[in-house]
DNA sequence: TGACTTGTACTGACCAGTCAGTCTAAAAAC
DNA sequence: GTTTTTAGACTGACTGGTCAGTACAAGTCA
């Protein structure tokens, strides 16, 4: 099933994914050259074009791959839990994902709300799937009386997704030495805190 | 005092600011060409270089200008209020600012956490000034017993700043027809809501 | 053998930044 | 008050360089 050829090719693609992720997160899509990606992945430029039809396509598959993993993590984290615990689990899952895929998180944050790009549509769709998992949990929480009935579920889901992203990337950029557990704790305290407004 | 020359030049620079803001927000810094900016502003490419030493410098001045306005709005909004009301005022100020300067908000969200850029340092500094205004209000709120003493003030400030940005840009991109007041209300409800976790 | 990879060379489009020259408001000269 | 000069503001063709994508001959590996 997993013959040597396929494994080899998968490896190459994986290395290209990672290289592209790091570079695009650092410099942005336009400022990252295909040659740089190939160099960082340790392959020839031709190999990039053997494996992907274009720079855009590489990036789009990258997005699909990365967001797909996040959505899967979300589903696994929330599955079978009561809404309050599920929300906590989702926060933990998002932070853990961001720690594991730092570059990708930065990339998402930079490109998520950028319109007028070829892959904008794709990204919106993918994001929608991830945020939907959160929204479903919140909706169930409202229905079952755990959460305030006045809650705008869609907005709350987007907000929750967004805060985690922003806080986590902030942490990675400014306080990389702080532990994930600590950040997680502080963030949950912030979300929990009655700010009394 | 206001001779024709200076007025003309100021106008040109203003038009260049606005054109650059819109285009960079839509396409990103690298994907926006100086020629596009000039065209949109209705001047020749050379004029851009007559008014600014480089594309980077234009963008940096743009950032300084835009974030400066936001910080000023923050200071004006929070001034003289007790912490709980000041936090509300800050949220309103940020959303109002974002509505008034849509492109700039999108631009900020995209470029804020991008490292390895010439203007990265500048942007971090500017952001720090804005977030500091929020942090000071929160600190005072903790000291005066309005807010939970366990609050990580820096993180809370960053989180608050971030949620507003994310929620507002989300709104502009996905539900532009919804009114600002409505979004404001929903966001404050979300922040207030005991999610009971 | 055939799928995959390499390395090099190339093309054509595009783009940041330059520069010699034009236009015009206003200062100077008469 | 009219003419001349000056300099600030602007123009757009041009340059040097970069980069996505192509082509292909030769090499590796199952």
Coordinates of C-alpha atoms (C1' of nucleotides) in Angstrom, one line a residue:
Chain A
X1 CA 0.0 0.0 0.0
X2 CA 2.6 2.5 1.2
X3 CA 5.2 1.9 -1.5
X4 CA 8.5 3.6 -1.4
X5 CA 7.6 6.0 -4.2
X6 CA 4.5 7.3 -2.5
X7 CA 6.4 7.7 0.8
X8 CA 9.2 9.6 -0.9
X9 CA 6.8 11.9 -2.7
X10 CA 4.8 12.4 0.5
X11 CA 8.0 13.3 2.3
X12 CA 8.9 15.8 -0.3
X13 CA 5.5 17.4 -0.2
X14 CA 5.6 17.5 3.6
X15 CA 9.0 19.2 3.5
X16 CA 7.6 21.7 1.0
X17 CA 4.6 22.4 3.2
X18 CA 6.8 23.1 6.2
X19 CA 9.2 25.3 4.3
X20 CA 6.4 27.3 2.7
X21 CA 4.6 27.6 6.0
X22 CA 7.7 29.0 7.8
X23 CA 8.7 31.4 5.1
X24 CA 5.2 32.7 4.2
X25 CA 4.5 33.2 7.9
X26 CA 7.6 35.3 8.3
X27 CA 7.6 37.3 5.1
X28 CA 4.1 36.9 3.7
X29 CA 2.9 35.2 0.5
X30 CA 4.1 37.7 -2.1
X31 CA 7.5 38.3 -0.5
X32 CA 8.3 34.6 -0.4
X33 CA 9.8 33.2 -3.5
X34 CA 9.4 29.7 -4.8
X35 CA 13.2 29.4 -5.0
X36 CA 13.4 30.2 -1.2
X37 CA 10.8 27.5 -0.5
X38 CA 12.7 24.9 -2.5
X39 CA 16.0 25.9 -0.9
X40 CA 14.6 25.7 2.6
X41 CA 13.0 22.3 1.9
X42 CA 16.2 21.1 0.4
X43 CA 14.8 20.3 -3.0
X44 CA 15.2 21.7 -6.5
X45 CA 12.8 24.4 -7.8
X46 CA 11.7 22.0 -10.5
X47 CA 10.5 19.6 -7.7
X48 CA 8.1 22.2 -6.4
X49 CA 6.5 22.4 -9.9
X50 CA 6.6 18.7 -10.2
X51 CA 4.5 18.4 -7.0
X52 CA 2.3 21.5 -7.3
X53 CA 0.9 23.2 -10.3
X54 CA 1.7 26.7 -9.1
X55 CA 2.8 28.8 -6.1
X56 CA -0.9 29.7 -5.5
X57 CA -1.9 26.1 -5.5
X58 CA 0.8 25.1 -3.1
X59 CA -0.4 27.8 -0.8
X60 CA -4.0 26.8 -1.1
X61 CA -3.2 23.1 -0.4
X62 CA -1.2 24.3 2.6
X63 CA -4.2 26.2 3.9
X64 CA -6.5 23.2 3.4
X65 CA -4.0 20.9 5.1
X66 CA -3.4 23.2 8.1
X67 CA -7.0 24.3 8.8
X68 CA -8.1 20.7 8.3
X69 CA -5.9 19.6 11.1
X70 CA -7.2 22.4 13.4
X71 CA -10.8 21.5 12.7
X72 CA -10.1 17.8 13.4
X73 CA -8.5 18.8 16.7
X74 CA -11.5 20.8 17.5
X75 CA -13.9 18.0 16.8
X76 CA -11.8 15.5 18.8
X77 CA -11.5 18.0 21.7
X78 CA -15.2 18.9 22.1
X79 CA -16.6 15.4 21.3
X80 CA -18.7 13.9 24.1
X81 CA -18.2 16.7 26.5
X82 CA -20.9 18.9 28.1
X83 CA -20.8 22.5 26.7
X84 CA -18.9 24.2 29.5
X85 CA -16.1 21.6 29.5
X86 CA -16.2 21.5 25.7
X87 CA -15.5 25.2 25.5
X88 CA -12.5 24.8 27.8
X89 CA -11.3 21.9 25.7
X90 CA -11.7 23.9 22.6
X91 CA -9.5 26.7 24.0
X92 CA -6.9 24.3 25.0
X93 CA -7.0 22.6 21.7
X94 CA -6.6 25.9 19.8
X95 CA -3.7 27.0 21.9
X96 CA -2.0 23.6 21.7
X97 CA -2.5 23.6 17.9
X98 CA -1.0 27.0 17.7
X99 CA 2.0 26.0 19.8
X100 CA 2.6 23.0 17.6
X101 CA 2.1 24.9 14.3
X102 CA 3.5 28.4 15.2
X103 CA 4.2 29.5 11.7
X104 CA 0.8 28.4 10.5
X105 CA -0.9 30.4 13.2
X106 CA 0.9 33.5 12.2
X107 CA 0.1 32.9 8.6
X108 CA -3.6 32.5 9.4
X109 CA -3.7 35.6 11.4
X110 CA -2.1 37.6 8.6
X111 CA -4.2 36.2 5.7
X112 CA -7.5 35.4 7.3
X113 CA -9.1 38.7 6.7
X114 CA -7.4 39.7 3.5
X115 CA -9.9 39.9 0.7
X116 CA -9.1 40.0 -3.0
X117 CA -6.8 37.1 -3.0
X118 CA -7.2 34.0 -5.2
X119 CA -7.5 31.7 -2.2
X120 CA -9.6 34.0 -0.1
X121 CA -12.8 32.0 -0.9
X122 CA -11.1 28.8 0.2
X123 CA -9.8 30.2 3.4
X124 CA -13.2 31.6 4.3
X125 CA -14.8 28.2 3.8
X126 CA -12.1 26.5 5.9
X127 CA -12.3 29.0 8.7
X128 CA -16.1 28.6 8.6
X129 CA -15.8 24.9 9.3
X130 CA -13.5 25.4 12.2
X131 CA -15.5 28.2 13.8
X132 CA -18.7 26.2 13.3
X133 CA -17.4 23.5 15.7
X134 CA -17.2 26.2 18.3
X135 CA -20.5 27.7 17.4
X136 CA -22.3 24.3 17.7
X137 CA -20.9 23.8 21.2
X138 CA -22.0 27.3 22.2
X139 CA -25.5 26.8 20.7
X140 CA -25.9 23.6 22.6
X141 CA -24.7 25.4 25.7
X142 CA -27.4 28.0 25.2
X143 CA -30.1 25.5 24.5
X144 CA -29.2 23.5 27.6
X145 CA -29.2 26.6 29.7
X146 CA -25.5 26.6 30.5
X147 CA -24.9 30.0 28.7
X148 CA -26.7 33.3 28.6
X149 CA -29.6 33.1 26.2
X150 CA -28.8 36.6 24.9
X151 CA -25.5 35.4 23.5
X152 CA -24.9 36.0 19.7
X153 CA -23.6 32.5 19.1
X154 CA -21.9 33.2 15.8
X155 CA -20.2 36.3 17.1
X156 CA -19.2 34.6 20.3
X157 CA -17.7 31.7 18.3
X158 CA -15.8 34.1 16.1
X159 CA -14.6 36.1 19.1
X160 CA -13.5 33.1 21.0
X161 CA -11.6 31.8 18.0
X162 CA -10.1 35.2 17.4
X163 CA -9.0 35.9 21.0
X164 CA -7.2 32.6 21.2
X165 CA -5.4 33.3 17.9
X166 CA -4.4 36.8 18.9
X167 CA -3.4 36.0 22.4
X168 CA -1.4 32.9 21.3
X169 CA 0.4 34.7 18.5
X170 CA 1.1 37.6 20.8
X171 CA 2.6 35.2 23.3
X172 CA 4.8 33.5 20.6
X173 CA 6.0 36.9 19.4
X174 CA 6.6 38.7 22.7
X175 CA 6.9 36.1 25.5
X176 CA 8.1 32.9 23.8
X177 CA 9.6 31.7 27.1
X178 CA 6.4 31.6 28.9
X179 CA 4.9 28.2 29.1
X180 CA 1.8 27.1 27.2
X181 CA 0.1 26.0 30.4
X182 CA 0.7 29.4 32.0
X183 CA -0.7 31.3 28.9
X184 CA -3.7 28.9 28.9
X185 CA -4.4 29.6 32.5
X186 CA -4.1 33.3 32.1
X187 CA -6.3 33.4 29.1
X188 CA -9.0 31.3 30.8
X189 CA -8.8 33.6 33.7
X190 CA -9.3 36.6 31.4
X191 CA -12.3 35.0 29.7
X192 CA -13.8 34.0 33.0
X193 CA -13.1 37.2 34.8
X194 CA -16.1 39.2 35.5
X195 CA -14.6 42.5 34.3
X196 CA -17.7 44.0 36.0
X197 CA -18.6 46.3 33.1
Chain B
X1 CA 0.2 81.4 6.0
X2 CA -1.4 78.6 4.2
X3 CA 0.2 79.2 0.8
X4 CA -0.9 77.4 -2.3
X5 CA 2.2 75.2 -2.5
X6 CA 2.0 73.7 1.0
X7 CA -1.8 73.1 0.7
X8 CA -1.2 71.4 -2.6
X9 CA 1.5 69.2 -1.2
X10 CA -0.5 68.4 1.9
X11 CA -3.4 67.4 -0.3
X12 CA -1.2 65.1 -2.4
X13 CA 0.3 63.4 0.6
X14 CA -3.2 62.9 2.0
X15 CA -4.4 61.4 -1.2
X16 CA -1.3 59.1 -1.3
X17 CA -2.0 58.0 2.3
X18 CA -5.6 57.1 1.5
X19 CA -4.7 55.3 -1.7
X20 CA -1.9 53.3 0.0
X21 CA -4.2 52.5 2.9
X22 CA -7.0 51.0 0.7
X23 CA -4.7 49.1 -1.6
X24 CA -2.4 47.7 1.0
X25 CA -5.4 46.6 3.1
X26 CA -6.8 44.8 0.2
X27 CA -3.7 43.2 -1.3
X28 CA -1.0 43.5 1.3
X29 CA 2.2 45.5 1.3
X30 CA 4.2 43.4 -1.1
X31 CA 1.4 42.9 -3.6
X32 CA 0.7 46.6 -3.8
X33 CA 2.8 48.4 -6.3
X34 CA 3.9 52.0 -6.0
X35 CA 2.4 52.6 -9.5
X36 CA -1.0 51.4 -8.3
X37 CA -0.8 53.8 -5.3
X38 CA 0.1 56.7 -7.6
X39 CA -2.7 55.8 -10.0
X40 CA -5.4 55.6 -7.3
X41 CA -4.2 58.9 -5.8
X42 CA -4.3 60.4 -9.3
X43 CA -0.7 61.4 -9.4
X44 CA 2.4 60.2 -11.2
X45 CA 4.7 57.6 -9.8
X46 CA 7.4 60.1 -9.5
X47 CA 5.3 62.1 -7.2
X48 CA 5.2 59.3 -4.7
X49 CA 9.0 59.5 -4.6
X50 CA 9.0 63.2 -4.4
X51 CA 6.9 63.0 -1.2
X52 CA 8.3 59.9 0.4
X53 CA 11.8 58.5 0.3
X54 CA 10.6 54.9 -0.4
X55 CA 7.7 52.6 -0.4
X56 CA 8.7 51.4 3.0
X57 CA 8.9 54.9 4.4
X58 CA 5.5 55.7 3.0
X59 CA 4.0 52.7 4.7
X60 CA 5.8 53.5 8.0
X61 CA 4.5 57.0 8.1
X62 CA 1.1 55.6 7.3
X63 CA 1.3 53.3 10.3
X64 CA 2.5 56.1 12.6
X65 CA -0.4 58.3 11.4
X66 CA -3.1 55.7 11.8
X67 CA -2.1 54.2 15.1
X68 CA -1.4 57.6 16.5
X69 CA -5.1 58.5 15.8
X70 CA -6.3 55.4 17.5
X71 CA -4.1 56.0 20.6
X72 CA -5.4 59.5 20.8
X73 CA -9.0 58.2 20.5
X74 CA -8.3 55.8 23.3
X75 CA -6.9 58.5 25.6
X76 CA -9.8 60.8 24.9
X77 CA -12.4 58.0 25.5
X78 CA -11.0 56.7 28.8
X79 CA -10.0 60.0 30.3
X80 CA -11.7 60.9 33.5
X81 CA -13.9 57.8 33.7
X82 CA -13.9 55.1 36.4
X83 CA -12.4 51.8 35.2
X84 CA -15.6 49.9 34.4
X85 CA -17.0 52.8 32.3
X86 CA -13.6 53.4 30.8
X87 CA -13.4 49.9 29.5
X88 CA -16.7 50.2 27.9
X89 CA -15.7 53.5 26.4
X90 CA -12.5 52.0 25.1
X91 CA -14.4 49.2 23.3
X92 CA -16.7 51.7 21.8
X93 CA -13.8 53.9 20.7
X94 CA -12.0 51.0 19.1
X95 CA -15.0 49.9 17.2
X96 CA -15.8 53.4 16.1
X97 CA -12.3 53.9 15.0
X98 CA -12.4 50.7 13.0
X99 CA -15.6 51.7 11.3
X100 CA -14.2 55.0 10.4
X101 CA -10.9 53.6 9.1
X102 CA -11.9 50.2 7.7
X103 CA -9.0 49.7 5.5
X104 CA -6.5 50.6 8.1
X105 CA -8.0 48.1 10.6
X106 CA -7.7 45.3 8.0
X107 CA -4.2 46.4 7.3
X108 CA -3.3 46.4 11.0
X109 CA -4.7 42.9 11.5
X110 CA -2.7 41.6 8.6
X111 CA 0.6 43.2 9.4
X112 CA 0.6 43.4 13.2
X113 CA 2.1 40.1 14.0
X114 CA 4.4 39.8 10.9
X115 CA 8.0 39.7 12.0
X116 CA 11.0 40.3 9.7
X117 CA 9.8 43.4 8.2
X118 CA 11.6 46.7 8.2
X119 CA 8.8 48.5 9.9
X120 CA 8.0 45.7 12.4
X121 CA 9.8 47.5 15.2
X122 CA 7.9 50.7 14.6
X123 CA 4.6 48.9 14.5
X124 CA 5.3 47.0 17.7
X125 CA 6.1 50.3 19.4
X126 CA 3.0 52.0 18.2
X127 CA 0.8 49.0 19.2
X128 CA 2.4 49.0 22.6
X129 CA 1.3 52.6 23.1
X130 CA -2.3 51.9 22.2
X131 CA -2.5 48.7 24.3
X132 CA -0.9 50.5 27.2
X133 CA -3.8 52.8 27.4
X134 CA -6.1 49.8 27.9
X135 CA -3.6 48.2 30.3
X136 CA -3.5 51.3 32.5
X137 CA -7.3 51.4 32.8
X138 CA -7.3 47.7 33.7
X139 CA -4.6 48.1 36.3
X140 CA -6.4 50.9 37.9
X141 CA -9.5 48.8 37.9
X142 CA -7.7 46.0 39.7
X143 CA -6.1 48.3 42.2
X144 CA -9.5 49.9 43.0
X145 CA -11.1 46.5 43.4
X146 CA -13.4 46.7 40.3
X147 CA -11.8 43.8 38.6
X148 CA -10.5 40.4 39.6
X149 CA -7.1 40.6 41.3
X150 CA -5.9 37.5 39.5
X151 CA -6.2 39.2 36.1
X152 CA -3.1 39.2 34.0
X153 CA -3.4 42.9 33.0
X154 CA -1.0 42.9 30.0
X155 CA -2.7 39.8 28.5
X156 CA -6.2 41.1 29.2
X157 CA -5.3 44.4 27.5
X158 CA -3.9 42.6 24.5
X159 CA -6.8 40.2 24.4
X160 CA -9.4 43.0 24.6
X161 CA -7.6 45.0 21.9
X162 CA -7.4 41.8 19.8
X163 CA -11.0 40.7 20.2
X164 CA -12.3 44.1 19.2
X165 CA -10.1 44.1 16.1
X166 CA -11.0 40.6 15.1
X167 CA -14.7 40.9 15.7
X168 CA -14.9 44.3 14.0
X169 CA -13.0 43.2 10.9
X170 CA -15.1 40.0 10.8
X171 CA -18.1 42.1 10.8
X172 CA -16.8 44.4 8.1
X173 CA -15.9 41.4 5.9
X174 CA -19.0 39.2 6.6
X175 CA -21.9 41.3 7.8
X176 CA -21.2 44.8 6.5
X177 CA -24.9 45.6 6.6
X178 CA -25.2 45.1 10.4
X179 CA -25.0 48.4 12.3
X180 CA -22.1 49.4 14.4
X181 CA -24.3 49.8 17.4
X182 CA -25.6 46.3 17.0
X183 CA -22.2 44.8 16.8
X184 CA -21.1 46.9 19.7
X185 CA -24.0 45.6 21.8
X186 CA -23.4 42.0 20.8
X187 CA -19.7 42.2 21.5
X188 CA -20.2 43.7 25.0
X189 CA -22.8 41.0 25.7
X190 CA -20.2 38.4 24.7
X191 CA -17.5 39.9 26.9
X192 CA -20.0 40.3 29.8
X193 CA -21.6 36.9 29.4
X194 CA -20.7 34.5 32.1
X195 CA -20.0 31.6 29.8
X196 CA -20.0 29.5 32.9
X197 CA -16.8 27.7 32.3
Chain C
dT1 C1' 11.7 0.5 -16.6
dG2 C1' 9.4 4.3 -15.1
dA3 C1' 8.2 7.5 -11.4
dC4 C1' 10.6 11.0 -9.2
dT5 C1' 14.3 14.4 -8.5
dT6 C1' 18.1 17.5 -9.7
dG7 C1' 20.5 21.4 -11.6
dT8 C1' 21.0 24.6 -14.8
dA9 C1' 19.6 27.7 -18.1
dC10 C1' 16.1 30.5 -19.9
dT11 C1' 12.0 33.7 -20.8
dG12 C1' 8.9 37.3 -20.2
dA13 C1' 6.4 40.0 -17.1
dC14 C1' 6.6 43.0 -13.5
dC15 C1' 8.3 46.5 -10.3
dA16 C1' 11.1 49.8 -7.1
dG17 C1' 13.5 53.5 -7.7
dT18 C1' 15.8 57.4 -10.9
dC19 C1' 16.1 61.4 -13.5
dA20 C1' 15.9 65.0 -17.0
dG21 C1' 12.5 67.8 -18.0
dT22 C1' 7.7 70.5 -17.5
dC23 C1' 4.5 73.4 -15.1
dT24 C1' 3.2 77.1 -12.2
dA25 C1' 2.7 80.1 -7.9
dA26 C1' 4.9 83.6 -6.1
dA27 C1' 9.0 86.5 -5.2
dA28 C1' 12.0 89.9 -7.4
dA29 C1' 13.1 93.4 -10.6
dC30 C1' 11.8 97.0 -13.3
Chain D
dG1 C1' 1.4 96.8 -12.8
dT2 C1' 3.9 94.2 -15.8
dT3 C1' 7.8 91.2 -16.9
dT4 C1' 11.3 88.1 -15.4
dT5 C1' 13.3 84.8 -12.4
dT6 C1' 13.2 81.2 -9.0
dA7 C1' 12.2 77.1 -6.9
dG8 C1' 8.8 73.8 -5.3
dA9 C1' 5.8 70.3 -7.1
dC10 C1' 5.0 67.1 -10.4
dT11 C1' 5.7 63.9 -14.6
dG12 C1' 6.5 59.6 -17.0
dA13 C1' 9.9 57.1 -19.7
dC14 C1' 13.6 54.4 -18.4
dT15 C1' 16.9 51.1 -15.9
dG16 C1' 18.4 47.4 -13.3
dG17 C1' 16.9 43.7 -11.0
dT18 C1' 13.8 40.1 -9.4
dC19 C1' 10.8 36.3 -9.9
dA20 C1' 7.1 32.7 -11.5
dG21 C1' 7.1 29.5 -14.5
dT22 C1' 9.3 26.4 -18.4
dA23 C1' 12.5 23.2 -20.6
dC24 C1' 15.3 19.5 -20.5
dA25 C1' 19.2 16.4 -20.0
dA26 C1' 21.0 13.6 -16.6
dG27 C1' 20.7 11.1 -12.1
dT28 C1' 18.4 8.2 -8.3
dC29 C1' 15.7 4.6 -6.6
dA30 C1' 12.1 1.0 -6.1

